[in-house]
CSV table of C-alpha atoms in Angstrom, one decimal:
chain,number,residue,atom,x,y,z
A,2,UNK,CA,-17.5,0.8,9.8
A,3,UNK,CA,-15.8,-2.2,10.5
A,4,UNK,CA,-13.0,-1.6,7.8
A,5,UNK,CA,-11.5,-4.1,5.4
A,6,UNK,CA,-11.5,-7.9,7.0
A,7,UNK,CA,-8.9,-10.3,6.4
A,8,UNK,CA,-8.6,-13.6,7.4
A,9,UNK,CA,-6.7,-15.5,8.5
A,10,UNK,CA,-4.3,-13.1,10.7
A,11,UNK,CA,-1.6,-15.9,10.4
A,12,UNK,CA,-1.2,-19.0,8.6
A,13,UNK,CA,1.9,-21.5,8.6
A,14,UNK,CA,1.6,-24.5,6.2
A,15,UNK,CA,4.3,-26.8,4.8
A,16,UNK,CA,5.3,-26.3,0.9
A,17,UNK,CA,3.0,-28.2,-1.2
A,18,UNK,CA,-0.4,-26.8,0.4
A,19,UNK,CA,-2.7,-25.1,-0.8
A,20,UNK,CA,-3.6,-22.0,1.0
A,21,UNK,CA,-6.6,-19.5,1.2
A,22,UNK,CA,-6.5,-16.5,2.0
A,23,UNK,CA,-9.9,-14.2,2.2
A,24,UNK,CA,-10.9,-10.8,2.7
A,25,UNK,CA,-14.4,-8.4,3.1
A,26,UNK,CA,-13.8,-5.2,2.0
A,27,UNK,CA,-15.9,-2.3,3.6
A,28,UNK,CA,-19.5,-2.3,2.4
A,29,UNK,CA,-20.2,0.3,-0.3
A,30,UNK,CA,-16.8,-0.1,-1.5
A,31,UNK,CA,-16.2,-1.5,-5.1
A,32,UNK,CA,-12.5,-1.9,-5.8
A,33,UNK,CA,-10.4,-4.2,-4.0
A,34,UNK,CA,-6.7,-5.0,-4.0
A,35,UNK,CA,-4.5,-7.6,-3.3
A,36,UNK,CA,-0.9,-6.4,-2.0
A,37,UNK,CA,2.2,-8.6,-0.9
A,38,UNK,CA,4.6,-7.0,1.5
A,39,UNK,CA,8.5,-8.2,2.0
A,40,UNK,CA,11.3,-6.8,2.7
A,41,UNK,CA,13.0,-8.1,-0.1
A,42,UNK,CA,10.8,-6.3,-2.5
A,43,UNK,CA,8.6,-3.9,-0.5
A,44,UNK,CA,4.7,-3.8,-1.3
A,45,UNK,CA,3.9,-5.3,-4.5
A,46,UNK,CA,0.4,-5.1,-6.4
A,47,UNK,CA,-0.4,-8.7,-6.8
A,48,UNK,CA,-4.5,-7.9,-8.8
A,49,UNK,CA,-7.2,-5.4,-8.6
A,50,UNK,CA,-10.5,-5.7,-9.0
A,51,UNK,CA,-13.0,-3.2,-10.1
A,52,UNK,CA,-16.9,-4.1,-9.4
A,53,UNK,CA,-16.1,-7.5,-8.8
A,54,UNK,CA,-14.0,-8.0,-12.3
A,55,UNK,CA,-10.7,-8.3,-12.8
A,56,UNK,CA,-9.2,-4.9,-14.1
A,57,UNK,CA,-5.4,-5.6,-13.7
A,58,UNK,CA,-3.6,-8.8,-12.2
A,59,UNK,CA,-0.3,-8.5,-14.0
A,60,UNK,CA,1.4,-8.7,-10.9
A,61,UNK,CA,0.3,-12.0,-10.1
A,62,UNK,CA,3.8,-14.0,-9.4
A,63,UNK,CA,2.6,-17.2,-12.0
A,64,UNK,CA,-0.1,-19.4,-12.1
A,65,UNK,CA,0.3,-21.0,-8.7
A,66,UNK,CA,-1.9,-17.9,-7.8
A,67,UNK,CA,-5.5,-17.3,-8.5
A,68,UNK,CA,-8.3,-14.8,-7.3
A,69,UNK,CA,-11.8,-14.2,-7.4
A,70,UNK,CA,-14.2,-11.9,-6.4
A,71,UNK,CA,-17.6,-13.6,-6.8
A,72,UNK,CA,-19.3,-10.7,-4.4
A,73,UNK,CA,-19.2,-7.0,-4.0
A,74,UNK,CA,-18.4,-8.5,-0.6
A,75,UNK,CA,-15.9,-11.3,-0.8
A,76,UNK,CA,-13.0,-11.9,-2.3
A,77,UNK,CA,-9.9,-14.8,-1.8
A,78,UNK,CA,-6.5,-15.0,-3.0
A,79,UNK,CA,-5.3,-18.7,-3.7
A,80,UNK,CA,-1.5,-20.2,-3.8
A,81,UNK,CA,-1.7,-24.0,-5.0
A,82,UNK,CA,0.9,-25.4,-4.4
A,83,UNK,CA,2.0,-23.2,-2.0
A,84,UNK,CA,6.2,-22.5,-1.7
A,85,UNK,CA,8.7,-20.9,0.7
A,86,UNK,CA,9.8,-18.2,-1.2
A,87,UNK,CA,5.8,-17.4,-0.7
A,88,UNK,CA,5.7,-16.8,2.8
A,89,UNK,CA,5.2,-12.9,3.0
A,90,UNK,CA,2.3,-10.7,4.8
A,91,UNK,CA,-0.5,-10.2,2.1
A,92,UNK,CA,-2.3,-7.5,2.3
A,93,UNK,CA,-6.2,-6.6,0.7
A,94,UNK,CA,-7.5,-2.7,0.4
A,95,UNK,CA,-10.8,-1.5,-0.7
A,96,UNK,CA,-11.7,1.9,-2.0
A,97,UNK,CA,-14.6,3.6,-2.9
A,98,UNK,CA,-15.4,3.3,-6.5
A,99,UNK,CA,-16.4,7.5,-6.7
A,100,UNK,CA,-12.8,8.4,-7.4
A,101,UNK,CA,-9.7,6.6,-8.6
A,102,UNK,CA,-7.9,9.0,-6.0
A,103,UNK,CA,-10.2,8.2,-3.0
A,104,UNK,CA,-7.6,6.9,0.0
A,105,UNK,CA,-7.3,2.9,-0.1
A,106,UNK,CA,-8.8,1.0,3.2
A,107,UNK,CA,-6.2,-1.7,3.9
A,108,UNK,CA,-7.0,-4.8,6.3
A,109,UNK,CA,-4.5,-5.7,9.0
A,110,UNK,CA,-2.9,-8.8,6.7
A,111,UNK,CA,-2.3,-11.9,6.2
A,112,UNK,CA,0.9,-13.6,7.6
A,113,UNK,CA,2.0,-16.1,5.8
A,114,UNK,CA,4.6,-19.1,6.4
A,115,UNK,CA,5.6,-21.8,4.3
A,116,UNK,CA,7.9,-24.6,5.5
B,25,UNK,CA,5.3,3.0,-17.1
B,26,UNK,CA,4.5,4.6,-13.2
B,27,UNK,CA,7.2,4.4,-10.7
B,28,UNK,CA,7.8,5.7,-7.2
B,29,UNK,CA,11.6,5.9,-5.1
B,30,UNK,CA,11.8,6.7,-1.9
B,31,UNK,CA,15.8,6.9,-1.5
B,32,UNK,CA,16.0,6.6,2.4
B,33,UNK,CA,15.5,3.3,4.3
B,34,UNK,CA,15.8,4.8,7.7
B,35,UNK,CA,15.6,8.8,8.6
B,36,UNK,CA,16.8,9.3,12.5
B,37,UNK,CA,15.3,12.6,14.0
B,38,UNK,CA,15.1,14.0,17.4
B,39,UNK,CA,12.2,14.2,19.3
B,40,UNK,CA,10.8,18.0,18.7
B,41,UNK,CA,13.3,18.7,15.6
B,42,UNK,CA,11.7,19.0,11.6
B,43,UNK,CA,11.5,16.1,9.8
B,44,UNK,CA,11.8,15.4,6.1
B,45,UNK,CA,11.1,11.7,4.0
B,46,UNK,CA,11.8,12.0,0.9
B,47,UNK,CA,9.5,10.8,-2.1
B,48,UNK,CA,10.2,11.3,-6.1
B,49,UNK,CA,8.3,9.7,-8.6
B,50,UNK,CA,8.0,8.8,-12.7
B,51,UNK,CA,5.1,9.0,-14.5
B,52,UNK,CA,4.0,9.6,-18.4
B,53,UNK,CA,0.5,11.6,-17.2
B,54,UNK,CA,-0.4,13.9,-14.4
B,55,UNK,CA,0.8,12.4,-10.6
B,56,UNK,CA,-1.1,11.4,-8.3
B,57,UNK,CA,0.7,11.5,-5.2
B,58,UNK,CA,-0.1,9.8,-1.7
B,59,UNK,CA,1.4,9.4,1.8
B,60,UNK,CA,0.3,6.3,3.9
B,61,UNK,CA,1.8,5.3,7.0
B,62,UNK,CA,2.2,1.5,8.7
B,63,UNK,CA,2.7,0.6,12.3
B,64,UNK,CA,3.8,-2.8,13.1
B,65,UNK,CA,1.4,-5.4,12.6
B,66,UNK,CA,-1.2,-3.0,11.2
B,67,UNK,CA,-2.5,-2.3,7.6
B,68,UNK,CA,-1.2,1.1,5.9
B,69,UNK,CA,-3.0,3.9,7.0
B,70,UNK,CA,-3.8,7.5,4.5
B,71,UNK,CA,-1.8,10.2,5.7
B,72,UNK,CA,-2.7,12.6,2.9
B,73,UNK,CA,-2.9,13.1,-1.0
B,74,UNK,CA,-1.7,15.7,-4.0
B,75,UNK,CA,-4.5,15.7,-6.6
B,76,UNK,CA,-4.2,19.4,-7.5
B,77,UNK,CA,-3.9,22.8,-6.5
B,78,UNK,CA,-2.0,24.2,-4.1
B,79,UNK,CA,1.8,23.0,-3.9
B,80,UNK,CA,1.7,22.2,-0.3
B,81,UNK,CA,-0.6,19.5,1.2
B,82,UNK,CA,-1.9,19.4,4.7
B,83,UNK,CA,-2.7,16.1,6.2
B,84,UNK,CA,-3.5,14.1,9.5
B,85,UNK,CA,-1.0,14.3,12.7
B,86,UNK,CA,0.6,17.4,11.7
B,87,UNK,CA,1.5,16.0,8.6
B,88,UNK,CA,2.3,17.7,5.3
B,89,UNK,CA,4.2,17.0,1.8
B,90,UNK,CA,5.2,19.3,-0.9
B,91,UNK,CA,5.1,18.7,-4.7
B,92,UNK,CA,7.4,20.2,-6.8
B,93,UNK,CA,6.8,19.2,-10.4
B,94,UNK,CA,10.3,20.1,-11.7
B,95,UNK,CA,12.2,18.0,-9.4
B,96,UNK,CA,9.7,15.4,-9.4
B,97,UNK,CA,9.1,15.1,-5.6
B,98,UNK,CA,7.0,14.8,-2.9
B,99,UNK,CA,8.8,14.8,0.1
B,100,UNK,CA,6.5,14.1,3.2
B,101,UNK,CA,7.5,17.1,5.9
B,102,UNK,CA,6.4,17.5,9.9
B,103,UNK,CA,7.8,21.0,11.8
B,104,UNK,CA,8.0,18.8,15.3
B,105,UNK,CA,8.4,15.1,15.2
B,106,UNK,CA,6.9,12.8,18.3
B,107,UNK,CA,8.3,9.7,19.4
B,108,UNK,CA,4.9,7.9,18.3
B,109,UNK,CA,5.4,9.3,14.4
B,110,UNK,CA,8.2,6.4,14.5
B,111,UNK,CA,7.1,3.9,11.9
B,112,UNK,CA,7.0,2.8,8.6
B,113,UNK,CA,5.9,5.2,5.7
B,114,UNK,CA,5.6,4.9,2.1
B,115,UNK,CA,5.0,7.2,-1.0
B,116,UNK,CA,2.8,6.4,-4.0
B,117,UNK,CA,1.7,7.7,-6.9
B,118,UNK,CA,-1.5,7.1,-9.4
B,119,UNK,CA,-0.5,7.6,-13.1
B,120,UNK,CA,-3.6,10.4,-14.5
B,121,UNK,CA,-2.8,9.2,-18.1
B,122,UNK,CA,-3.7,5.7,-17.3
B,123,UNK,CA,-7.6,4.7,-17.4
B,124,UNK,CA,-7.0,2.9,-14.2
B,125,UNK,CA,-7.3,3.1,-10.6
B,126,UNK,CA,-3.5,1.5,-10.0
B,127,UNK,CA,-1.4,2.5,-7.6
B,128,UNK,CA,1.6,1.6,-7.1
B,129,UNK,CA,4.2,2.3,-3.8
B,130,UNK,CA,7.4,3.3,-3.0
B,131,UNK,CA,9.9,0.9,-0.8
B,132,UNK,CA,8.9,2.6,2.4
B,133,UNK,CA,11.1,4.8,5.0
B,134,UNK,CA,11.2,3.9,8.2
B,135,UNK,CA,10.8,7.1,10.7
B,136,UNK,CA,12.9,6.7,14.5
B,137,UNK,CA,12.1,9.4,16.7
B,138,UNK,CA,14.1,9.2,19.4
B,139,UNK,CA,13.3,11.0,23.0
């Protein structure tokens, strides 16, 4: 088990980019999340995805962010145009779909920096 | 709407002495209550979870967290702290009345054990 995947581990782009940011949640598992950590405002549920669809993204910041799951195995989190007040660590956990109290997997982040 | 306060940034304990971090939550169905545990540049990790049943949850490194359903709480508990339980911990909590898998977190506590 080669638990949840993110990529990149770091990213610093200049405000105005557009930035990707990916994850592979572990195989067999059919939720995924998308969390954003500061220290402003802690860990916040950005979407969540439930067999590949959308179930709740009402924590998406405005439409400068987008994501998609097109795979039980992929997913990407999207900031265009990218701005300082962005740069936080994003996080992506899976869980297996058996039990809405199974633990959440989380990946090691995403560090983001926008100049 | 779910909700989760943890009401200590920092809790300071001596190496070998009880620890305590304190969790209380706010929800319109049944709780469901988690521990999860960061270390720096890492992903959070499950510590343990209150689905059901007995008051008193065990979980992993010694670990353990008690409900109590009139004060609302779910303080996270260890008899002996270690120097390597210092890091960052957070609380959260599942709503059973919602259809959904979301779960949301508290602020985090950070844990110093010191020698």
């Amino acid at each position: 088990d080669a638990g949840v995947i993110q990529s990149p581990r770091h990213e610093v782009t200049e405000m105005g980019q557009e930035v990707t940011l990916r994850c592979k949640p572990i195989s067999g598992h059919n939720s995924l999340f998308w969390y954003r950590q500061t220290m402003m405002r802690g860990l916040e549920l950005l979407i969540y995805f439930n067999n590949n669809v959308p179930i709740d993204d009402s924590g998406m910041p405005e439409d400068r962010f987008s994501a998609k799951m097109p795979n039980a195995s992929f997913s990407t989190l999207k900031i265009q145009p990218s701005e300082p007040r962005d740069s936080a660590v994003y996080f992506c956990a899976s869980r297996t779909g058996t039990s809405y109290n199974s633990p959440l997997h989380f990946g090691n982040g995403t560090r983001l920096t926008v100049t | 709407a779910q909700s989760v306060a943890q009401p200590e940034d920092q809790v300071n304990v001596a190496e070998g002495n009880p620890l305590t971090v304190k969790c209380t939550y706010s929800v319109s169905g049944n709780p469901y209550l988690f521990w999860y545990v960061q270390y720096p540049n890492r992903g959070l990790q499950f510590l343990l979870k209150y689905i059901t049943g007995d008051n008193l949850v065990k979980g992993s490194y010694g670990f353990e967290a008690e409900f109590n359903k009139s004060q609302t709480s779910f303080h996270l508990k260890k008899p002996s702290a270690l120097v390597s339980d210092s890091a960052l911990y957070f609380c959260a909590v599942r709503d059973g009345s919602s259809n959904t898998g979301k779960l949301i977190f508290g602020q985090g506590t950070t844990l110093q054990v010191k020698p």
